[in-house]
JSON list of C-alpha atoms in Angstrom, two decimals:
[
{"chain": "A", "resi": 1, "resn": "UNK", "atom": "CA", "xyz": [72.61, -105.37, -35.82]},
{"chain": "A", "resi": 2, "resn": "UNK", "atom": "CA", "xyz": [71.61, -108.12, -33.47]},
{"chain": "A", "resi": 3, "resn": "UNK", "atom": "CA", "xyz": [70.64, -111.72, -34.07]},
{"chain": "A", "resi": 4, "resn": "UNK", "atom": "CA", "xyz": [67.47, -112.51, -35.94]},
{"chain": "A", "resi": 5, "resn": "UNK", "atom": "CA", "xyz": [67.84, -109.96, -38.71]},
{"chain": "A", "resi": 6, "resn": "UNK", "atom": "CA", "xyz": [70.64, -110.29, -41.23]},
{"chain": "A", "resi": 7, "resn": "UNK", "atom": "CA", "xyz": [70.82, -106.78, -42.64]},
{"chain": "A", "resi": 8, "resn": "UNK", "atom": "CA", "xyz": [73.16, -107.55, -45.56]},
{"chain": "A", "resi": 9, "resn": "UNK", "atom": "CA", "xyz": [71.26, -110.63, -46.75]},
{"chain": "A", "resi": 10, "resn": "UNK", "atom": "CA", "xyz": [67.86, -109.00, -46.28]},
{"chain": "A", "resi": 11, "resn": "UNK", "atom": "CA", "xyz": [68.92, -105.88, -48.12]},
{"chain": "A", "resi": 12, "resn": "UNK", "atom": "CA", "xyz": [70.39, -107.91, -50.98]},
{"chain": "A", "resi": 13, "resn": "UNK", "atom": "CA", "xyz": [67.05, -109.70, -51.40]},
{"chain": "A", "resi": 14, "resn": "UNK", "atom": "CA", "xyz": [65.24, -106.39, -50.95]},
{"chain": "A", "resi": 15, "resn": "UNK", "atom": "CA", "xyz": [66.64, -104.81, -54.09]},
{"chain": "A", "resi": 16, "resn": "UNK", "atom": "CA", "xyz": [65.70, -107.73, -56.35]},
{"chain": "A", "resi": 17, "resn": "UNK", "atom": "CA", "xyz": [61.99, -107.02, -56.59]},
{"chain": "A", "resi": 18, "resn": "UNK", "atom": "CA", "xyz": [59.08, -105.45, -54.71]},
{"chain": "A", "resi": 19, "resn": "UNK", "atom": "CA", "xyz": [58.19, -108.55, -52.71]},
{"chain": "A", "resi": 20, "resn": "UNK", "atom": "CA", "xyz": [61.79, -108.71, -51.48]},
{"chain": "A", "resi": 21, "resn": "UNK", "atom": "CA", "xyz": [61.70, -105.02, -50.69]},
{"chain": "A", "resi": 22, "resn": "UNK", "atom": "CA", "xyz": [58.52, -105.35, -48.64]},
{"chain": "A", "resi": 23, "resn": "UNK", "atom": "CA", "xyz": [60.02, -108.34, -46.79]},
{"chain": "A", "resi": 24, "resn": "UNK", "atom": "CA", "xyz": [63.13, -106.24, -46.06]},
{"chain": "A", "resi": 25, "resn": "UNK", "atom": "CA", "xyz": [60.98, -103.40, -44.73]},
{"chain": "A", "resi": 26, "resn": "UNK", "atom": "CA", "xyz": [59.00, -105.75, -42.52]},
{"chain": "A", "resi": 27, "resn": "UNK", "atom": "CA", "xyz": [62.17, -107.32, -41.09]},
{"chain": "A", "resi": 28, "resn": "UNK", "atom": "CA", "xyz": [63.97, -104.02, -40.69]},
{"chain": "A", "resi": 29, "resn": "UNK", "atom": "CA", "xyz": [60.97, -102.35, -39.04]},
{"chain": "A", "resi": 30, "resn": "UNK", "atom": "CA", "xyz": [60.57, -105.21, -36.58]},
{"chain": "A", "resi": 31, "resn": "UNK", "atom": "CA", "xyz": [64.27, -105.16, -35.74]},
{"chain": "A", "resi": 32, "resn": "UNK", "atom": "CA", "xyz": [64.69, -101.39, -35.60]},
{"chain": "A", "resi": 33, "resn": "UNK", "atom": "CA", "xyz": [61.52, -100.55, -33.69]},
{"chain": "A", "resi": 34, "resn": "UNK", "atom": "CA", "xyz": [60.96, -103.84, -31.85]},
{"chain": "A", "resi": 35, "resn": "UNK", "atom": "CA", "xyz": [57.45, -104.15, -33.29]},
{"chain": "A", "resi": 36, "resn": "UNK", "atom": "CA", "xyz": [56.17, -105.97, -36.36]},
{"chain": "A", "resi": 37, "resn": "UNK", "atom": "CA", "xyz": [54.22, -104.00, -38.93]},
{"chain": "A", "resi": 38, "resn": "UNK", "atom": "CA", "xyz": [50.53, -104.29, -38.18]},
{"chain": "A", "resi": 39, "resn": "UNK", "atom": "CA", "xyz": [47.35, -103.88, -40.16]},
{"chain": "A", "resi": 40, "resn": "UNK", "atom": "CA", "xyz": [46.87, -100.35, -38.78]},
{"chain": "A", "resi": 41, "resn": "UNK", "atom": "CA", "xyz": [50.36, -99.22, -39.90]},
{"chain": "A", "resi": 42, "resn": "UNK", "atom": "CA", "xyz": [49.18, -98.65, -43.45]},
{"chain": "A", "resi": 43, "resn": "UNK", "atom": "CA", "xyz": [46.48, -96.53, -45.01]},
{"chain": "A", "resi": 44, "resn": "UNK", "atom": "CA", "xyz": [43.26, -98.25, -46.01]},
{"chain": "A", "resi": 45, "resn": "UNK", "atom": "CA", "xyz": [42.08, -99.07, -49.51]},
{"chain": "A", "resi": 46, "resn": "UNK", "atom": "CA", "xyz": [39.23, -96.61, -48.97]},
{"chain": "A", "resi": 47, "resn": "UNK", "atom": "CA", "xyz": [41.66, -93.78, -48.14]},
{"chain": "A", "resi": 48, "resn": "UNK", "atom": "CA", "xyz": [43.78, -94.54, -51.20]},
{"chain": "A", "resi": 49, "resn": "UNK", "atom": "CA", "xyz": [40.68, -94.80, -53.40]},
{"chain": "A", "resi": 50, "resn": "UNK", "atom": "CA", "xyz": [39.48, -91.42, -52.13]},
{"chain": "A", "resi": 51, "resn": "UNK", "atom": "CA", "xyz": [42.86, -89.87, -53.01]},
{"chain": "A", "resi": 52, "resn": "UNK", "atom": "CA", "xyz": [42.75, -91.44, -56.48]},
{"chain": "A", "resi": 53, "resn": "UNK", "atom": "CA", "xyz": [39.25, -90.15, -57.06]},
{"chain": "A", "resi": 54, "resn": "UNK", "atom": "CA", "xyz": [40.16, -86.64, -55.89]},
{"chain": "A", "resi": 55, "resn": "UNK", "atom": "CA", "xyz": [43.27, -86.60, -58.10]},
{"chain": "A", "resi": 56, "resn": "UNK", "atom": "CA", "xyz": [41.73, -88.39, -61.07]},
{"chain": "A", "resi": 57, "resn": "UNK", "atom": "CA", "xyz": [44.65, -90.84, -61.29]},
{"chain": "A", "resi": 58, "resn": "UNK", "atom": "CA", "xyz": [45.42, -94.41, -60.27]},
{"chain": "A", "resi": 59, "resn": "UNK", "atom": "CA", "xyz": [48.41, -94.78, -57.95]},
{"chain": "A", "resi": 60, "resn": "UNK", "atom": "CA", "xyz": [51.18, -97.07, -59.24]},
{"chain": "A", "resi": 61, "resn": "UNK", "atom": "CA", "xyz": [51.29, -100.52, -57.62]},
{"chain": "A", "resi": 62, "resn": "UNK", "atom": "CA", "xyz": [54.53, -99.87, -55.69]},
{"chain": "A", "resi": 63, "resn": "UNK", "atom": "CA", "xyz": [53.26, -96.60, -54.24]},
{"chain": "A", "resi": 64, "resn": "UNK", "atom": "CA", "xyz": [49.91, -98.19, -53.34]},
{"chain": "A", "resi": 65, "resn": "UNK", "atom": "CA", "xyz": [51.59, -101.22, -51.72]},
{"chain": "A", "resi": 66, "resn": "UNK", "atom": "CA", "xyz": [53.89, -99.02, -49.63]},
{"chain": "A", "resi": 67, "resn": "UNK", "atom": "CA", "xyz": [51.03, -96.85, -48.40]},
{"chain": "A", "resi": 68, "resn": "UNK", "atom": "CA", "xyz": [49.02, -99.97, -47.50]},
{"chain": "A", "resi": 69, "resn": "UNK", "atom": "CA", "xyz": [51.92, -101.69, -45.71]},
{"chain": "A", "resi": 70, "resn": "UNK", "atom": "CA", "xyz": [53.50, -98.88, -43.68]},
{"chain": "A", "resi": 71, "resn": "UNK", "atom": "CA", "xyz": [52.25, -95.50, -44.88]},
{"chain": "A", "resi": 72, "resn": "UNK", "atom": "CA", "xyz": [51.06, -94.35, -41.44]},
{"chain": "A", "resi": 73, "resn": "UNK", "atom": "CA", "xyz": [54.31, -95.25, -39.70]},
{"chain": "A", "resi": 74, "resn": "UNK", "atom": "CA", "xyz": [56.00, -91.87, -39.35]},
{"chain": "A", "resi": 75, "resn": "UNK", "atom": "CA", "xyz": [58.94, -93.53, -37.60]},
{"chain": "A", "resi": 76, "resn": "UNK", "atom": "CA", "xyz": [59.58, -95.32, -40.91]},
{"chain": "A", "resi": 77, "resn": "UNK", "atom": "CA", "xyz": [58.44, -92.71, -43.42]},
{"chain": "A", "resi": 78, "resn": "UNK", "atom": "CA", "xyz": [59.23, -89.31, -41.98]},
{"chain": "A", "resi": 79, "resn": "UNK", "atom": "CA", "xyz": [62.44, -89.47, -39.98]},
{"chain": "A", "resi": 80, "resn": "UNK", "atom": "CA", "xyz": [63.87, -86.71, -42.09]},
{"chain": "A", "resi": 81, "resn": "UNK", "atom": "CA", "xyz": [61.72, -86.01, -45.13]},
{"chain": "A", "resi": 82, "resn": "UNK", "atom": "CA", "xyz": [57.93, -86.17, -45.02]},
{"chain": "A", "resi": 83, "resn": "UNK", "atom": "CA", "xyz": [55.79, -88.76, -46.75]},
{"chain": "A", "resi": 84, "resn": "UNK", "atom": "CA", "xyz": [52.48, -87.16, -47.63]},
{"chain": "A", "resi": 85, "resn": "UNK", "atom": "CA", "xyz": [49.30, -88.89, -46.53]},
{"chain": "A", "resi": 86, "resn": "UNK", "atom": "CA", "xyz": [46.76, -89.85, -49.19]},
{"chain": "A", "resi": 87, "resn": "UNK", "atom": "CA", "xyz": [44.71, -86.70, -48.55]},
{"chain": "A", "resi": 88, "resn": "UNK", "atom": "CA", "xyz": [47.87, -84.59, -49.06]},
{"chain": "A", "resi": 89, "resn": "UNK", "atom": "CA", "xyz": [48.96, -86.09, -52.40]},
{"chain": "A", "resi": 90, "resn": "UNK", "atom": "CA", "xyz": [48.80, -83.59, -55.23]},
{"chain": "A", "resi": 91, "resn": "UNK", "atom": "CA", "xyz": [49.72, -82.94, -58.83]},
{"chain": "A", "resi": 92, "resn": "UNK", "atom": "CA", "xyz": [52.45, -80.31, -59.11]},
{"chain": "A", "resi": 93, "resn": "UNK", "atom": "CA", "xyz": [51.77, -76.79, -60.36]},
{"chain": "A", "resi": 94, "resn": "UNK", "atom": "CA", "xyz": [52.87, -77.52, -63.94]},
{"chain": "A", "resi": 95, "resn": "UNK", "atom": "CA", "xyz": [50.75, -80.70, -64.12]},
{"chain": "A", "resi": 96, "resn": "UNK", "atom": "CA", "xyz": [53.77, -82.89, -64.66]},
{"chain": "A", "resi": 97, "resn": "UNK", "atom": "CA", "xyz": [54.07, -85.12, -61.57]},
{"chain": "A", "resi": 98, "resn": "UNK", "atom": "CA", "xyz": [52.16, -86.67, -58.70]},
{"chain": "A", "resi": 99, "resn": "UNK", "atom": "CA", "xyz": [53.94, -85.43, -55.56]},
{"chain": "A", "resi": 100, "resn": "UNK", "atom": "CA", "xyz": [54.14, -87.79, -52.58]},
{"chain": "A", "resi": 101, "resn": "UNK", "atom": "CA", "xyz": [57.08, -86.60, -50.48]},
{"chain": "A", "resi": 102, "resn": "UNK", "atom": "CA", "xyz": [58.67, -83.33, -49.34]},
{"chain": "A", "resi": 103, "resn": "UNK", "atom": "CA", "xyz": [62.15, -82.60, -48.06]},
{"chain": "A", "resi": 104, "resn": "UNK", "atom": "CA", "xyz": [62.02, -81.57, -44.41]},
{"chain": "A", "resi": 105, "resn": "UNK", "atom": "CA", "xyz": [63.15, -77.97, -45.06]},
{"chain": "A", "resi": 106, "resn": "UNK", "atom": "CA", "xyz": [61.15, -77.43, -48.22]},
{"chain": "A", "resi": 107, "resn": "UNK", "atom": "CA", "xyz": [64.22, -77.84, -50.44]},
{"chain": "A", "resi": 108, "resn": "UNK", "atom": "CA", "xyz": [62.80, -80.57, -52.69]},
{"chain": "A", "resi": 109, "resn": "UNK", "atom": "CA", "xyz": [59.77, -82.64, -53.59]},
{"chain": "A", "resi": 110, "resn": "UNK", "atom": "CA", "xyz": [59.61, -86.21, -54.87]},
{"chain": "A", "resi": 111, "resn": "UNK", "atom": "CA", "xyz": [57.11, -87.26, -57.47]},
{"chain": "A", "resi": 112, "resn": "UNK", "atom": "CA", "xyz": [56.17, -89.69, -60.20]},
{"chain": "A", "resi": 113, "resn": "UNK", "atom": "CA", "xyz": [55.64, -88.26, -63.66]},
{"chain": "A", "resi": 114, "resn": "UNK", "atom": "CA", "xyz": [52.00, -88.39, -64.68]},
{"chain": "A", "resi": 115, "resn": "UNK", "atom": "CA", "xyz": [52.86, -90.12, -67.94]},
{"chain": "A", "resi": 116, "resn": "UNK", "atom": "CA", "xyz": [54.37, -93.06, -66.04]},
{"chain": "A", "resi": 117, "resn": "UNK", "atom": "CA", "xyz": [51.67, -93.62, -63.41]},
{"chain": "A", "resi": 118, "resn": "UNK", "atom": "CA", "xyz": [50.53, -96.74, -65.28]},
{"chain": "A", "resi": 119, "resn": "UNK", "atom": "CA", "xyz": [53.88, -98.44, -64.56]},
{"chain": "A", "resi": 120, "resn": "UNK", "atom": "CA", "xyz": [53.93, -100.79, -61.57]},
{"chain": "A", "resi": 121, "resn": "UNK", "atom": "CA", "xyz": [57.13, -99.30, -60.14]},
{"chain": "A", "resi": 122, "resn": "UNK", "atom": "CA", "xyz": [57.89, -96.08, -62.03]},
{"chain": "A", "resi": 123, "resn": "UNK", "atom": "CA", "xyz": [60.98, -93.95, -61.70]},
{"chain": "A", "resi": 124, "resn": "UNK", "atom": "CA", "xyz": [60.92, -91.24, -59.07]},
{"chain": "A", "resi": 125, "resn": "UNK", "atom": "CA", "xyz": [61.84, -87.69, -59.96]},
{"chain": "A", "resi": 126, "resn": "UNK", "atom": "CA", "xyz": [62.92, -84.90, -57.67]},
{"chain": "A", "resi": 127, "resn": "UNK", "atom": "CA", "xyz": [62.22, -81.20, -58.03]},
{"chain": "A", "resi": 128, "resn": "UNK", "atom": "CA", "xyz": [64.57, -78.84, -56.25]},
{"chain": "A", "resi": 129, "resn": "UNK", "atom": "CA", "xyz": [62.49, -76.21, -54.48]},
{"chain": "A", "resi": 130, "resn": "UNK", "atom": "CA", "xyz": [65.28, -73.90, -53.29]},
{"chain": "A", "resi": 131, "resn": "UNK", "atom": "CA", "xyz": [64.33, -71.16, -55.69]},
{"chain": "A", "resi": 132, "resn": "UNK", "atom": "CA", "xyz": [62.63, -67.87, -55.16]},
{"chain": "A", "resi": 133, "resn": "UNK", "atom": "CA", "xyz": [59.41, -68.93, -56.86]},
{"chain": "A", "resi": 134, "resn": "UNK", "atom": "CA", "xyz": [58.21, -65.35, -57.17]},
{"chain": "A", "resi": 135, "resn": "UNK", "atom": "CA", "xyz": [61.00, -64.59, -59.65]},
{"chain": "A", "resi": 136, "resn": "UNK", "atom": "CA", "xyz": [61.00, -67.95, -61.40]},
{"chain": "A", "resi": 137, "resn": "UNK", "atom": "CA", "xyz": [64.71, -68.39, -60.65]},
{"chain": "A", "resi": 138, "resn": "UNK", "atom": "CA", "xyz": [65.81, -71.93, -59.85]},
{"chain": "A", "resi": 139, "resn": "UNK", "atom": "CA", "xyz": [68.68, -72.99, -57.70]},
{"chain": "A", "resi": 140, "resn": "UNK", "atom": "CA", "xyz": [71.59, -74.94, -59.16]},
{"chain": "A", "resi": 141, "resn": "UNK", "atom": "CA", "xyz": [70.97, -78.54, -60.10]},
{"chain": "A", "resi": 142, "resn": "UNK", "atom": "CA", "xyz": [71.34, -81.19, -57.49]},
{"chain": "A", "resi": 143, "resn": "UNK", "atom": "CA", "xyz": [74.52, -83.19, -58.22]},
{"chain": "A", "resi": 144, "resn": "UNK", "atom": "CA", "xyz": [74.17, -86.63, -59.81]},
{"chain": "A", "resi": 145, "resn": "UNK", "atom": "CA", "xyz": [70.81, -86.07, -61.41]},
{"chain": "A", "resi": 146, "resn": "UNK", "atom": "CA", "xyz": [69.78, -85.78, -65.01]},
{"chain": "A", "resi": 147, "resn": "UNK", "atom": "CA", "xyz": [66.94, -83.73, -66.40]},
{"chain": "A", "resi": 148, "resn": "UNK", "atom": "CA", "xyz": [63.96, -85.48, -67.86]},
{"chain": "A", "resi": 149, "resn": "UNK", "atom": "CA", "xyz": [64.13, -85.30, -71.62]},
{"chain": "A", "resi": 150, "resn": "UNK", "atom": "CA", "xyz": [61.40, -83.04, -72.90]},
{"chain": "A", "resi": 151, "resn": "UNK", "atom": "CA", "xyz": [60.36, -81.76, -69.51]},
{"chain": "A", "resi": 152, "resn": "UNK", "atom": "CA", "xyz": [59.96, -78.13, -68.66]},
{"chain": "A", "resi": 153, "resn": "UNK", "atom": "CA", "xyz": [63.11, -78.48, -66.61]},
{"chain": "A", "resi": 154, "resn": "UNK", "atom": "CA", "xyz": [61.49, -78.55, -63.18]},
{"chain": "A", "resi": 155, "resn": "UNK", "atom": "CA", "xyz": [61.82, -82.29, -62.46]},
{"chain": "A", "resi": 156, "resn": "UNK", "atom": "CA", "xyz": [65.04, -84.28, -62.54]},
{"chain": "A", "resi": 157, "resn": "UNK", "atom": "CA", "xyz": [65.35, -88.05, -62.38]},
{"chain": "A", "resi": 158, "resn": "UNK", "atom": "CA", "xyz": [67.19, -89.34, -59.38]},
{"chain": "A", "resi": 159, "resn": "UNK", "atom": "CA", "xyz": [70.30, -91.36, -60.13]},
{"chain": "A", "resi": 160, "resn": "UNK", "atom": "CA", "xyz": [71.10, -92.06, -56.52]},
{"chain": "A", "resi": 161, "resn": "UNK", "atom": "CA", "xyz": [69.06, -92.94, -53.48]},
{"chain": "A", "resi": 162, "resn": "UNK", "atom": "CA", "xyz": [67.87, -89.60, -52.26]},
{"chain": "A", "resi": 163, "resn": "UNK", "atom": "CA", "xyz": [65.38, -90.21, -49.53]},
{"chain": "A", "resi": 164, "resn": "UNK", "atom": "CA", "xyz": [66.05, -90.89, -45.91]},
{"chain": "A", "resi": 165, "resn": "UNK", "atom": "CA", "xyz": [63.19, -92.97, -44.59]},
{"chain": "A", "resi": 166, "resn": "UNK", "atom": "CA", "xyz": [65.57, -95.62, -43.34]},
{"chain": "A", "resi": 167, "resn": "UNK", "atom": "CA", "xyz": [68.30, -93.04, -43.52]},
{"chain": "A", "resi": 168, "resn": "UNK", "atom": "CA", "xyz": [71.45, -95.00, -42.61]},
{"chain": "A", "resi": 169, "resn": "UNK", "atom": "CA", "xyz": [71.24, -96.79, -45.98]},
{"chain": "A", "resi": 170, "resn": "UNK", "atom": "CA", "xyz": [70.82, -93.85, -48.36]},
{"chain": "A", "resi": 171, "resn": "UNK", "atom": "CA", "xyz": [74.22, -94.25, -50.10]},
{"chain": "A", "resi": 172, "resn": "UNK", "atom": "CA", "xyz": [73.03, -97.45, -51.79]},
{"chain": "A", "resi": 173, "resn": "UNK", "atom": "CA", "xyz": [73.15, -96.27, -55.38]},
{"chain": "A", "resi": 174, "resn": "UNK", "atom": "CA", "xyz": [71.29, -97.35, -58.45]},
{"chain": "A", "resi": 175, "resn": "UNK", "atom": "CA", "xyz": [67.70, -98.04, -57.39]},
{"chain": "A", "resi": 176, "resn": "UNK", "atom": "CA", "xyz": [65.51, -95.44, -59.07]},
{"chain": "A", "resi": 177, "resn": "UNK", "atom": "CA", "xyz": [62.05, -96.81, -58.51]},
{"chain": "A", "resi": 178, "resn": "UNK", "atom": "CA", "xyz": [59.15, -95.68, -56.37]},
{"chain": "A", "resi": 179, "resn": "UNK", "atom": "CA", "xyz": [60.24, -97.98, -53.60]},
{"chain": "A", "resi": 180, "resn": "UNK", "atom": "CA", "xyz": [63.48, -96.04, -53.17]},
{"chain": "A", "resi": 181, "resn": "UNK", "atom": "CA", "xyz": [61.67, -92.91, -52.23]},
{"chain": "A", "resi": 182, "resn": "UNK", "atom": "CA", "xyz": [60.07, -94.72, -49.33]},
{"chain": "A", "resi": 183, "resn": "UNK", "atom": "CA", "xyz": [62.82, -96.95, -48.08]},
{"chain": "A", "resi": 184, "resn": "UNK", "atom": "CA", "xyz": [66.19, -95.47, -48.78]}
]
């Protein structure tokens, strides 16, 4: 990368906490696209509040912050997989997770378990959707994931960075929080 943005140093600070992550995203977005994030790049509080009211849940702080900062920027959120807009957020069919992202070919969905929505930066789970849903048969597990203890088996916790918003960096392992599903 060119002068003005130190990718390695910014990324190292970005995995420490959410404020570092948002600073990384702002720097990376400005460098990658040539334009700083602006106030119209995120969804509004009113749009998020309407989604929360419709769903009957409060969005976790990390999810809310990401939507407010850059949620409308499809060049940052939907290069490969699709970040759902606030009006598209939904609770999955078994009432286990709030779904906020879909894999671009319909092979998976990312969500936050309903029982962890009160956490500021909850773990993100993935549900493989490669099955013939009419028969109830599921595809094989995705490698490197573990099933949620006590779940009905449809959601698995990610143990690697699975999303490709800023896709060149997806091999960075270990971060399992909401932020990962946006940035990595």
